[in-house]
Amino acid sequence: MKNIPILIFCSLLLFSCRQVSKSIEETINPKISPAPKDTIAQTLAKANDAERAALKTADSVLQTALKIISKTNSKIHIERHITTEKTGFLTNATELSRAESALRKLPQYSGKKIFIYSTIHFYDDGRIITSLRHPENPKYVDRYEYKNGTWSEPQPVQLSVRDKIESKLLPLDKISFSNVARVTRTYNDKAAEVEGAKPATSTYVMVWDKEMRWYPTTVNGSRERYTIQFNDDGTLKTYRQD
């Protein structure tokens, strides 16, 4: 009889662990169910003092675990919502120009020419991610992110001796951020004409041999695929079915 409280406690603790495991698996689409209090209450009514203490302890462990998981799931949901929220940034020429102006005003580049290194990505949630040649040491490159209307502090980028830095540099003067809106609108208009094709959620530029190229370069539909290319100023260059 003395072992009954221990057995009950271990059983409920095992049950609690299973509930926690199940809750973690449902993190992406949380379905947190309340602890089976009715069953516990019925058991408590039939138990002695030692058994009641064991049951209450196990129930407390379960409730605490479920609360922690519930808070974690809420945080994940909020972060995901923020990450995937669309603001129409890609087609907003005014906001894009504002981001370019803010980049040109970075104090470390005052009086210096700005060079984009390798790529610059624009996202519809309002972010821009790019790398720039270091303002003092031309052998260095720093990563920057534009978010919530502000450019981040520079983050150093690790490069290899095999990286041809000069061939991947593009003067900022050669790209107007407002042209992102032109590229995106043209792409989305073409995608709307193709069954199963989706509008762009990001538009970006890649730099090779000091030349820029706009992306995406393909419109993928359910039954058809098209190649699309743009001039440096964002106007349509070619559009053909593959």
Coordinates of N, CA and C in Angstrom, one line a residue:
M1 N 0.8 -1.2 0.0 CA 0.0 0.0 0.0 C 0.9 1.3 0.0
K2 N 2.0 1.2 0.7 CA 2.9 2.3 0.7 C 3.5 2.7 -0.6
N3 N 3.5 1.7 -1.6 CA 4.1 2.0 -2.9 C 3.0 2.6 -3.8
I4 N 1.8 2.6 -3.4 CA 0.7 3.1 -4.3 C 0.9 4.6 -4.7
P5 N 1.2 5.5 -3.7 CA 1.5 6.9 -4.1 C 2.6 7.1 -5.1
I6 N 3.6 6.3 -5.0 CA 4.8 6.4 -5.9 C 4.3 5.9 -7.3
L7 N 3.6 4.8 -7.3 CA 3.1 4.3 -8.6 C 2.2 5.3 -9.3
I8 N 1.3 5.9 -8.5 CA 0.4 6.9 -9.1 C 1.2 8.0 -9.7
F9 N 2.1 8.5 -8.8 CA 2.9 9.7 -9.3 C 3.7 9.4 -10.5
C10 N 4.3 8.2 -10.6 CA 5.1 7.8 -11.8 C 4.2 7.7 -13.0
S11 N 3.0 7.1 -12.8 CA 2.1 7.0 -13.9 C 1.7 8.3 -14.5
L12 N 1.3 9.2 -13.6 CA 0.9 10.6 -14.0 C 2.0 11.4 -14.6
L13 N 3.2 11.2 -14.1 CA 4.4 11.9 -14.6 C 4.7 11.4 -16.0
L14 N 4.5 10.1 -16.3 CA 4.7 9.5 -17.6 C 3.6 10.1 -18.6
F15 N 2.4 10.2 -18.0 CA 1.3 10.8 -18.8 C 1.7 12.2 -19.2
S16 N 2.2 13.0 -18.2 CA 2.6 14.4 -18.4 C 3.6 14.5 -19.5
C17 N 4.6 13.6 -19.5 CA 5.7 13.6 -20.5 C 5.1 13.4 -21.9
R18 N 4.2 12.4 -21.9 CA 3.6 12.1 -23.2 C 2.8 13.3 -23.7
Q19 N 2.1 14.0 -22.8 CA 1.4 15.2 -23.2 C 2.3 16.3 -23.7
V20 N 3.4 16.5 -23.0 CA 4.4 17.5 -23.4 C 5.0 17.1 -24.8
S21 N 5.3 15.9 -25.0 CA 5.9 15.4 -26.3 C 4.9 15.7 -27.4
K22 N 3.6 15.4 -27.1 CA 2.6 15.6 -28.2 C 2.4 17.1 -28.5
S23 N 2.5 17.9 -27.4 CA 2.3 19.3 -27.6 C 3.5 19.9 -28.4
I24 N 4.7 19.4 -28.2 CA 5.8 19.9 -29.0 C 5.7 19.5 -30.4
E25 N 5.2 18.3 -30.7 CA 5.0 17.9 -32.1 C 3.9 18.8 -32.8
E26 N 3.0 19.4 -32.0 CA 2.0 20.2 -32.6 C 2.3 21.7 -32.5
T27 N 3.6 22.0 -32.4 CA 4.1 23.4 -32.3 C 3.6 24.2 -33.5
I28 N 3.8 23.6 -34.7 CA 3.5 24.4 -35.9 C 2.0 24.7 -35.9
N29 N 1.1 23.8 -35.6 CA -0.3 24.0 -35.5 C -0.8 23.6 -34.1
P30 N -0.5 24.4 -33.1 CA -0.8 24.0 -31.8 C -2.2 23.7 -31.5
K31 N -2.4 22.6 -30.8 CA -3.8 22.2 -30.3 C -3.6 21.8 -28.9
I32 N -3.4 22.7 -28.0 CA -3.2 22.5 -26.6 C -4.5 22.1 -25.9
S33 N -4.6 20.9 -25.4 CA -5.8 20.5 -24.7 C -5.6 20.6 -23.2
P34 N -6.6 20.9 -22.5 CA -6.5 21.0 -21.0 C -6.3 19.7 -20.4
A35 N -5.6 19.7 -19.3 CA -5.4 18.4 -18.5 C -6.7 17.8 -18.1
P36 N -6.7 16.5 -18.1 CA -8.0 15.8 -17.8 C -8.3 15.9 -16.3
K37 N -8.8 17.1 -15.9 CA -9.0 17.4 -14.5 C -10.2 16.6 -13.9
D38 N -11.2 16.3 -14.7 CA -12.3 15.5 -14.2 C -11.8 14.1 -13.7
T39 N -11.0 13.5 -14.5 CA -10.4 12.2 -14.2 C -9.6 12.3 -12.9
I40 N -8.7 13.3 -12.8 CA -7.9 13.5 -11.6 C -8.8 13.8 -10.4
A41 N -9.8 14.6 -10.6 CA -10.7 14.9 -9.4 C -11.4 13.6 -8.9
Q42 N -11.8 12.8 -9.8 CA -12.4 11.5 -9.4 C -11.5 10.6 -8.7
T43 N -10.2 10.6 -9.2 CA -9.2 9.8 -8.5 C -8.9 10.3 -7.1
L44 N -8.8 11.6 -7.0 CA -8.5 12.3 -5.7 C -9.5 11.9 -4.7
A45 N -10.8 11.8 -5.1 CA -11.9 11.5 -4.2 C -11.7 10.1 -3.6
K46 N -11.1 9.2 -4.3 CA -10.9 7.9 -3.8 C -9.6 7.6 -3.2
A47 N -8.7 8.6 -3.2 CA -7.3 8.4 -2.7 C -7.2 8.9 -1.3
N48 N -6.1 8.3 -0.6 CA -5.8 8.8 0.7 C -4.9 10.0 0.6
D49 N -4.5 10.6 1.8 CA -3.7 11.8 1.8 C -2.4 11.7 1.0
A50 N -1.7 10.6 1.1 CA -0.4 10.5 0.4 C -0.7 10.4 -1.1
E51 N -1.7 9.7 -1.5 CA -2.1 9.5 -2.9 C -2.5 10.9 -3.5
R52 N -3.3 11.6 -2.7 CA -3.7 12.9 -3.2 C -2.5 13.9 -3.4
A53 N -1.6 13.8 -2.5 CA -0.4 14.7 -2.7 C 0.4 14.3 -3.9
A54 N 0.5 13.0 -4.2 CA 1.2 12.6 -5.4 C 0.4 13.0 -6.7
L55 N -0.9 12.9 -6.7 CA -1.7 13.3 -7.8 C -1.6 14.8 -8.1
K56 N -1.7 15.6 -7.0 CA -1.7 17.0 -7.2 C -0.3 17.5 -7.7
T57 N 0.8 16.8 -7.2 CA 2.1 17.2 -7.7 C 2.2 16.9 -9.2
A58 N 1.8 15.7 -9.6 CA 1.8 15.3 -11.0 C 1.0 16.3 -11.9
D59 N -0.2 16.6 -11.4 CA -1.1 17.5 -12.1 C -0.4 18.9 -12.3
S60 N 0.2 19.3 -11.2 CA 0.9 20.6 -11.2 C 2.0 20.7 -12.3
V61 N 2.8 19.5 -12.4 CA 3.8 19.4 -13.4 C 3.3 19.5 -14.8
L62 N 2.1 18.8 -15.0 CA 1.5 18.8 -16.3 C 1.0 20.2 -16.7
Q63 N 0.3 20.9 -15.8 CA -0.2 22.2 -16.0 C 0.9 23.2 -16.3
T64 N 2.0 23.2 -15.6 CA 3.1 24.1 -15.8 C 3.7 23.8 -17.2
A65 N 3.9 22.6 -17.5 CA 4.5 22.2 -18.9 C 3.6 22.8 -20.0
L66 N 2.3 22.6 -19.8 CA 1.4 23.0 -20.9 C 1.4 24.5 -21.0
K67 N 1.5 25.3 -19.9 CA 1.5 26.7 -20.0 C 2.8 27.2 -20.7
I68 N 3.9 26.5 -20.4 CA 5.2 26.9 -21.1 C 5.1 26.7 -22.5
I69 N 4.5 25.6 -22.9 CA 4.4 25.2 -24.4 C 3.4 26.2 -25.0
S70 N 2.3 26.5 -24.4 CA 1.4 27.5 -24.9 C 2.0 28.8 -25.2
K71 N 2.8 29.3 -24.3 CA 3.5 30.6 -24.4 C 4.5 30.5 -25.6
T72 N 5.2 29.4 -25.7 CA 6.2 29.2 -26.8 C 5.5 29.2 -28.1
N73 N 4.3 28.5 -28.2 CA 3.6 28.5 -29.5 C 3.1 29.8 -29.9
S74 N 2.7 30.6 -28.9 CA 2.2 32.0 -29.2 C 3.3 32.8 -29.8
K75 N 4.5 32.7 -29.2 CA 5.6 33.4 -29.6 C 6.0 33.0 -31.1
I76 N 6.0 31.7 -31.3 CA 6.3 31.2 -32.7 C 5.3 31.8 -33.7
H77 N 4.0 31.8 -33.3 CA 3.0 32.3 -34.2 C 3.2 33.8 -34.5
I78 N 3.5 34.6 -33.5 CA 3.7 36.0 -33.7 C 4.9 36.2 -34.6
E79 N 6.1 35.5 -34.3 CA 7.3 35.7 -35.1 C 7.0 35.3 -36.6
R80 N 6.3 34.2 -36.8 CA 6.0 33.8 -38.2 C 5.1 34.8 -38.9
H81 N 4.1 35.4 -38.2 CA 3.3 36.4 -38.8 C 4.1 37.6 -39.2
I82 N 5.0 38.0 -38.4 CA 5.8 39.2 -38.7 C 6.7 38.8 -39.9
T83 N 7.3 37.6 -39.9 CA 8.2 37.3 -41.0 C 7.5 37.2 -42.4
T84 N 6.3 36.7 -42.4 CA 5.6 36.4 -43.7 C 4.6 37.5 -44.0
E85 N 4.5 38.5 -43.2 CA 3.5 39.6 -43.5 C 4.0 40.4 -44.8
K86 N 3.0 40.6 -45.7 CA 3.3 41.3 -46.9 C 2.8 42.7 -46.8
T87 N 3.7 43.7 -47.2 CA 3.3 45.1 -47.1 C 3.2 45.8 -48.4
G88 N 3.5 45.1 -49.5 CA 3.5 45.7 -50.8 C 4.7 46.5 -51.1
F89 N 5.7 46.2 -50.3 CA 7.0 47.0 -50.4 C 7.6 46.9 -51.8
L90 N 7.5 45.7 -52.5 CA 8.2 45.5 -53.7 C 7.6 46.4 -54.9
T91 N 6.4 46.8 -54.7 CA 5.8 47.7 -55.8 C 5.6 49.1 -55.3
N92 N 6.2 49.4 -54.2 CA 6.1 50.8 -53.6 C 7.3 51.6 -53.9
A93 N 7.3 52.3 -55.0 CA 8.5 53.0 -55.5 C 9.0 54.1 -54.5
T94 N 8.0 54.7 -53.8 CA 8.3 55.7 -52.8 C 9.1 55.1 -51.6
E95 N 8.6 54.0 -51.1 CA 9.3 53.4 -50.0 C 10.7 52.8 -50.4
L96 N 10.8 52.3 -51.6 CA 12.0 51.8 -52.1 C 13.1 52.9 -52.2
S97 N 12.6 54.1 -52.7 CA 13.5 55.2 -52.8 C 14.0 55.7 -51.5
R98 N 13.1 55.6 -50.5 CA 13.4 56.1 -49.1 C 14.5 55.2 -48.6
A99 N 14.4 53.9 -48.9 CA 15.4 52.9 -48.4 C 16.8 53.2 -49.0
E100 N 16.8 53.6 -50.3 CA 18.0 53.9 -51.0 C 18.6 55.2 -50.4
S101 N 17.8 56.1 -50.2 CA 18.3 57.4 -49.6 C 18.9 57.2 -48.2
A102 N 18.3 56.3 -47.4 CA 18.8 56.0 -46.1 C 20.2 55.3 -46.2
L103 N 20.3 54.5 -47.2 CA 21.6 53.8 -47.4 C 22.7 54.8 -47.8
R104 N 22.4 55.7 -48.6 CA 23.4 56.7 -49.1 C 23.8 57.6 -47.9
K105 N 23.0 57.7 -46.9 CA 23.3 58.6 -45.8 C 24.0 57.9 -44.6
L106 N 24.3 56.7 -44.8 CA 25.1 56.0 -43.7 C 26.4 56.8 -43.4
P107 N 26.6 57.1 -42.2 CA 27.8 58.0 -41.9 C 29.1 57.4 -42.3
Q108 N 29.3 56.1 -42.3 CA 30.5 55.5 -42.7 C 30.9 55.7 -44.1
Y109 N 29.8 56.0 -44.9 CA 30.0 56.2 -46.4 C 30.0 57.6 -46.8
S110 N 30.0 58.5 -45.8 CA 30.0 59.9 -46.1 C 31.2 60.3 -47.0
G111 N 30.9 60.9 -48.2 CA 31.9 61.3 -49.1 C 32.6 60.1 -49.8
K112 N 32.1 58.9 -49.6 CA 32.6 57.8 -50.3 C 31.6 57.1 -51.3
K113 N 32.2 56.5 -52.3 CA 31.3 55.8 -53.2 C 30.9 54.4 -52.7
I114 N 29.6 54.1 -52.8 CA 29.1 52.8 -52.3 C 29.1 51.8 -53.4
F115 N 29.6 50.6 -53.1 CA 29.5 49.5 -54.0 C 28.8 48.3 -53.4
I116 N 27.8 47.8 -54.2 CA 27.1 46.6 -53.8 C 28.0 45.4 -54.1
Y117 N 28.1 44.4 -53.2 CA 28.9 43.2 -53.5 C 27.9 42.0 -53.8
S118 N 28.0 41.5 -54.9 CA 27.4 40.2 -55.3 C 25.9 40.2 -55.5
T119 N 25.2 40.7 -54.5 CA 23.7 40.6 -54.6 C 23.0 41.6 -53.7
I120 N 21.8 41.9 -54.1 CA 20.9 42.7 -53.2 C 19.5 42.1 -53.3
H121 N 18.9 41.8 -52.2 CA 17.6 41.1 -52.2 C 16.6 42.1 -51.6
F122 N 15.4 42.2 -52.3 CA 14.3 43.0 -51.8 C 13.2 42.0 -51.5
Y123 N 12.5 42.2 -50.3 CA 11.4 41.3 -49.9 C 10.2 42.1 -49.7
D124 N 9.0 41.5 -50.0 CA 7.8 42.2 -49.9 C 7.3 42.6 -48.5
D125 N 8.0 42.0 -47.5 CA 7.7 42.4 -46.1 C 8.4 43.6 -45.6
G126 N 9.2 44.3 -46.6 CA 9.8 45.5 -46.3 C 11.3 45.4 -46.0
R127 N 11.9 44.2 -46.1 CA 13.3 44.0 -45.8 C 14.1 44.1 -47.1
I128 N 15.4 44.5 -46.9 CA 16.4 44.5 -48.0 C 17.7 43.9 -47.3
I129 N 18.3 43.0 -48.0 CA 19.5 42.4 -47.5 C 20.6 42.5 -48.6
T130 N 21.7 43.0 -48.3 CA 22.8 43.1 -49.2 C 24.1 43.2 -48.5
S131 N 25.2 43.2 -49.3 CA 26.6 43.3 -48.8 C 27.2 44.5 -49.6
L132 N 28.0 45.2 -48.8 CA 28.7 46.4 -49.4 C 30.2 46.3 -49.2
R133 N 30.9 46.8 -50.1 CA 32.4 46.9 -49.9 C 32.7 47.8 -48.7
H134 N 33.6 47.4 -47.9 CA 34.0 48.2 -46.7 C 34.4 49.6 -47.1
P135 N 34.0 50.6 -46.4 CA 34.3 52.0 -46.8 C 35.8 52.4 -46.7
E136 N 36.5 51.6 -45.9 CA 38.0 51.9 -45.7 C 38.9 50.9 -46.4
N137 N 38.6 49.6 -46.2 CA 39.4 48.5 -46.7 C 38.7 47.8 -47.9
P138 N 39.1 48.0 -49.1 CA 38.5 47.5 -50.3 C 38.5 46.0 -50.3
K139 N 39.3 45.3 -49.5 CA 39.4 43.9 -49.4 C 38.3 43.3 -48.5
Y140 N 37.6 44.1 -47.8 CA 36.6 43.7 -46.9 C 35.2 43.9 -47.4
V141 N 34.2 43.1 -46.9 CA 32.8 43.2 -47.3 C 32.0 43.1 -46.0
D142 N 30.9 43.9 -45.9 CA 30.0 43.9 -44.8 C 28.6 43.6 -45.2
R143 N 27.9 42.9 -44.4 CA 26.5 42.6 -44.7 C 25.6 43.7 -44.0
Y144 N 24.5 44.1 -44.7 CA 23.6 45.1 -44.1 C 22.1 44.5 -44.3
E145 N 21.3 44.9 -43.4 CA 19.9 44.6 -43.5 C 19.0 45.8 -43.3
Y146 N 18.1 46.0 -44.2 CA 17.1 47.1 -44.0 C 15.8 46.5 -43.5
K147 N 15.4 47.0 -42.3 CA 14.2 46.5 -41.7 C 13.5 47.6 -40.9
N148 N 12.2 47.6 -41.0 CA 11.4 48.7 -40.2 C 12.0 50.1 -40.5
G149 N 12.4 50.3 -41.7 CA 12.8 51.6 -42.1 C 14.2 52.0 -41.7
T150 N 15.0 51.1 -41.2 CA 16.3 51.4 -40.7 C 17.3 50.4 -41.2
W151 N 18.5 50.9 -41.6 CA 19.6 50.0 -41.9 C 20.4 49.5 -40.7
S152 N 20.7 48.3 -40.7 CA 21.4 47.7 -39.6 C 22.9 48.2 -39.5
E153 N 23.5 47.8 -38.4 CA 25.0 48.0 -38.3 C 25.7 47.0 -39.2
P154 N 26.9 47.3 -39.7 CA 27.5 46.3 -40.6 C 28.0 45.1 -39.9
Q155 N 27.8 43.9 -40.6 CA 28.3 42.7 -40.1 C 29.3 42.1 -41.0
P156 N 30.5 41.8 -40.5 CA 31.6 41.3 -41.4 C 31.2 40.0 -42.1
V157 N 31.6 40.0 -43.4 CA 31.4 38.8 -44.2 C 32.8 38.1 -44.4
Q158 N 32.8 36.8 -44.2 CA 34.0 36.0 -44.4 C 34.2 35.7 -45.9
L159 N 35.3 36.1 -46.4 CA 35.6 35.8 -47.8 C 36.8 34.9 -48.0
S160 N 36.9 34.3 -49.2 CA 38.0 33.4 -49.5 C 39.0 34.1 -50.4
V161 N 40.2 33.6 -50.4 CA 41.2 34.2 -51.3 C 40.8 34.0 -52.7
R162 N 39.9 33.0 -53.0 CA 39.5 32.7 -54.3 C 38.3 33.6 -54.8
D163 N 37.7 34.3 -53.9 CA 36.7 35.2 -54.3 C 37.2 36.4 -55.1
K164 N 36.6 36.6 -56.2 CA 37.0 37.7 -57.1 C 36.1 38.9 -56.7
I165 N 36.5 39.6 -55.8 CA 35.7 40.7 -55.2 C 35.4 41.8 -56.3
E166 N 36.4 42.2 -57.0 CA 36.2 43.3 -58.0 C 35.2 42.9 -59.0
S167 N 35.1 41.7 -59.5 CA 34.2 41.3 -60.5 C 32.7 41.2 -60.0
K168 N 32.6 41.3 -58.7 CA 31.2 41.2 -58.2 C 30.8 42.5 -57.5
L169 N 31.5 43.6 -57.9 CA 31.1 44.9 -57.3 C 30.3 45.7 -58.3
L170 N 29.2 46.3 -57.8 CA 28.3 47.1 -58.6 C 28.2 48.5 -57.9
P171 N 28.5 49.6 -58.6 CA 28.3 50.9 -58.0 C 26.8 51.1 -57.7
L172 N 26.5 51.6 -56.5 CA 25.1 51.9 -56.2 C 24.5 52.8 -57.2
D173 N 25.3 53.7 -57.8 CA 24.8 54.6 -58.8 C 24.2 54.0 -60.0
K174 N 24.5 52.7 -60.2 CA 24.0 52.0 -61.4 C 22.6 51.3 -61.2
I175 N 22.2 51.3 -59.9 CA 20.9 50.7 -59.7 C 20.0 51.7 -58.9
S176 N 18.8 51.8 -59.4 CA 17.8 52.7 -58.6 C 16.8 51.7 -58.0
F177 N 16.7 51.9 -56.6 CA 15.8 51.0 -55.9 C 14.3 51.1 -56.4
S178 N 14.0 52.2 -56.9 CA 12.6 52.4 -57.4 C 12.3 51.5 -58.6
N179 N 13.4 51.1 -59.3 CA 13.2 50.2 -60.4 C 12.7 48.8 -60.0
V180 N 12.9 48.5 -58.7 CA 12.4 47.2 -58.2 C 10.9 47.1 -58.4
A181 N 10.3 48.2 -58.2 CA 8.8 48.3 -58.4 C 8.4 48.0 -59.8
R182 N 9.2 48.5 -60.7 CA 8.9 48.3 -62.2 C 9.1 46.8 -62.5
V183 N 10.2 46.2 -62.1 CA 10.5 44.8 -62.3 C 9.4 43.9 -61.7
T184 N 9.0 44.2 -60.5 CA 8.0 43.4 -59.8 C 6.6 43.5 -60.4
R185 N 6.2 44.7 -60.8 CA 4.9 44.8 -61.4 C 4.9 44.1 -62.8
T186 N 5.9 44.2 -63.6 CA 5.9 43.6 -64.9 C 5.9 42.1 -64.7
Y187 N 6.7 41.6 -63.7 CA 6.7 40.1 -63.5 C 5.4 39.6 -63.0
N188 N 4.8 40.4 -62.1 CA 3.4 39.9 -61.6 C 2.4 40.0 -62.6
D189 N 2.4 41.0 -63.5 CA 1.5 41.0 -64.6 C 1.6 39.8 -65.5
K190 N 2.8 39.4 -65.8 CA 3.0 38.2 -66.7 C 2.6 37.0 -65.9
A191 N 2.9 36.9 -64.6 CA 2.5 35.7 -63.9 C 1.0 35.6 -63.8
A192 N 0.3 36.7 -63.8 CA -1.2 36.7 -63.7 C -1.8 36.1 -65.0
E193 N -1.0 36.0 -66.1 CA -1.5 35.5 -67.3 C -1.2 34.0 -67.5
V194 N -0.5 33.5 -66.6 CA -0.1 32.1 -66.7 C -0.7 31.2 -65.6
E195 N -1.4 30.2 -66.0 CA -2.2 29.4 -65.0 C -1.2 28.8 -64.0
G196 N -1.5 29.0 -62.7 CA -0.7 28.4 -61.6 C 0.5 29.2 -61.2
A197 N 0.9 30.2 -62.0 CA 2.0 31.0 -61.6 C 1.7 32.0 -60.4
K198 N 2.7 32.3 -59.6 CA 2.4 33.1 -58.4 C 3.2 34.4 -58.5
P199 N 2.7 35.4 -57.9 CA 3.4 36.7 -57.9 C 4.7 36.6 -57.1
A200 N 5.6 37.5 -57.4 CA 6.9 37.5 -56.7 C 6.8 38.0 -55.3
T201 N 7.5 37.3 -54.4 CA 7.6 37.7 -53.0 C 9.0 38.3 -52.7
S202 N 9.9 38.2 -53.7 CA 11.2 38.8 -53.6 C 11.7 39.1 -55.0
T203 N 12.4 40.2 -55.1 CA 13.0 40.6 -56.3 C 14.5 41.0 -56.0
Y204 N 15.4 40.5 -56.8 CA 16.8 40.7 -56.4 C 17.7 40.9 -57.6
V205 N 18.9 41.4 -57.4 CA 19.9 41.6 -58.4 C 21.2 40.8 -58.1
M206 N 21.7 40.1 -59.1 CA 23.0 39.4 -59.0 C 24.0 40.1 -59.8
V207 N 25.2 40.1 -59.3 CA 26.3 40.8 -60.0 C 27.4 39.8 -60.5
W208 N 27.6 39.8 -61.8 CA 28.7 39.0 -62.4 C 29.5 39.8 -63.4
D209 N 30.8 39.7 -63.3 CA 31.7 40.5 -64.2 C 31.2 41.9 -64.2
K210 N 30.9 42.5 -63.1 CA 30.5 43.9 -62.9 C 29.2 44.3 -63.7
E211 N 28.5 43.3 -64.0 CA 27.2 43.5 -64.7 C 26.1 43.0 -63.8
M212 N 24.9 43.7 -63.8 CA 23.8 43.3 -63.0 C 22.8 42.5 -63.8
R213 N 22.1 41.7 -63.1 CA 21.0 40.9 -63.7 C 19.8 40.8 -62.7
W214 N 18.6 41.1 -63.2 CA 17.4 41.0 -62.3 C 16.9 39.6 -62.2
Y215 N 16.4 39.3 -61.0 CA 15.7 38.0 -60.8 C 14.4 38.3 -60.0
P216 N 13.4 37.4 -60.2 CA 13.4 36.1 -60.9 C 13.5 36.2 -62.4
T217 N 14.0 35.1 -63.0 CA 14.1 35.1 -64.5 C 13.2 34.1 -65.1
T218 N 12.3 33.4 -64.3 CA 11.4 32.5 -64.8 C 10.0 32.7 -64.2
V219 N 9.0 32.5 -65.0 CA 7.6 32.5 -64.6 C 7.1 31.0 -64.7
N220 N 6.9 30.4 -63.6 CA 6.5 28.9 -63.6 C 5.1 28.8 -63.3
G221 N 4.4 28.2 -64.3 CA 3.0 27.9 -64.2 C 2.7 26.4 -64.0
S222 N 1.5 26.0 -63.9 CA 1.1 24.6 -63.8 C 1.4 23.8 -65.0
R223 N 1.3 24.5 -66.2 CA 1.5 23.8 -67.5 C 2.6 24.4 -68.4
E224 N 3.0 25.6 -68.0 CA 3.9 26.3 -68.9 C 5.0 27.0 -68.0
R225 N 6.1 27.3 -68.7 CA 7.2 28.0 -68.1 C 7.7 29.1 -69.1
Y226 N 8.0 30.3 -68.6 CA 8.5 31.3 -69.4 C 9.8 31.9 -68.8
T227 N 10.7 32.3 -69.7 CA 11.9 33.0 -69.3 C 11.6 34.5 -69.5
I228 N 12.0 35.3 -68.4 CA 11.8 36.7 -68.4 C 13.1 37.4 -68.1
Q229 N 13.4 38.4 -68.8 CA 14.7 39.2 -68.5 C 14.4 40.7 -68.6
F230 N 15.2 41.4 -67.8 CA 14.9 42.9 -67.7 C 16.2 43.6 -68.0
N231 N 16.0 44.9 -68.5 CA 17.2 45.8 -68.7 C 17.6 46.3 -67.4
D232 N 18.7 47.0 -67.3 CA 19.2 47.5 -66.1 C 18.2 48.5 -65.4
D233 N 17.5 49.2 -66.2 CA 16.5 50.2 -65.7 C 15.2 49.6 -65.3
G234 N 15.1 48.2 -65.4 CA 13.9 47.5 -64.9 C 12.8 47.3 -66.0
T235 N 13.1 47.8 -67.2 CA 12.1 47.6 -68.3 C 12.3 46.2 -68.8
L236 N 11.2 45.7 -69.4 CA 11.2 44.3 -69.9 C 12.1 44.2 -71.1
K237 N 13.0 43.2 -71.1 CA 13.9 43.0 -72.2 C 13.5 41.9 -73.1
T238 N 13.2 40.7 -72.5 CA 12.7 39.6 -73.3 C 11.7 38.8 -72.4
Y239 N 10.8 38.1 -73.1 CA 9.8 37.3 -72.5 C 9.4 36.2 -73.5
R240 N 9.7 35.0 -73.2 CA 9.4 33.9 -74.1 C 9.1 32.6 -73.4
Q241 N 8.3 31.8 -74.1 CA 7.9 30.5 -73.5 C 9.1 29.5 -73.7
D242 N 9.4 28.7 -72.7 CA 10.4 27.7 -72.8 C 9.9 26.4 -73.4

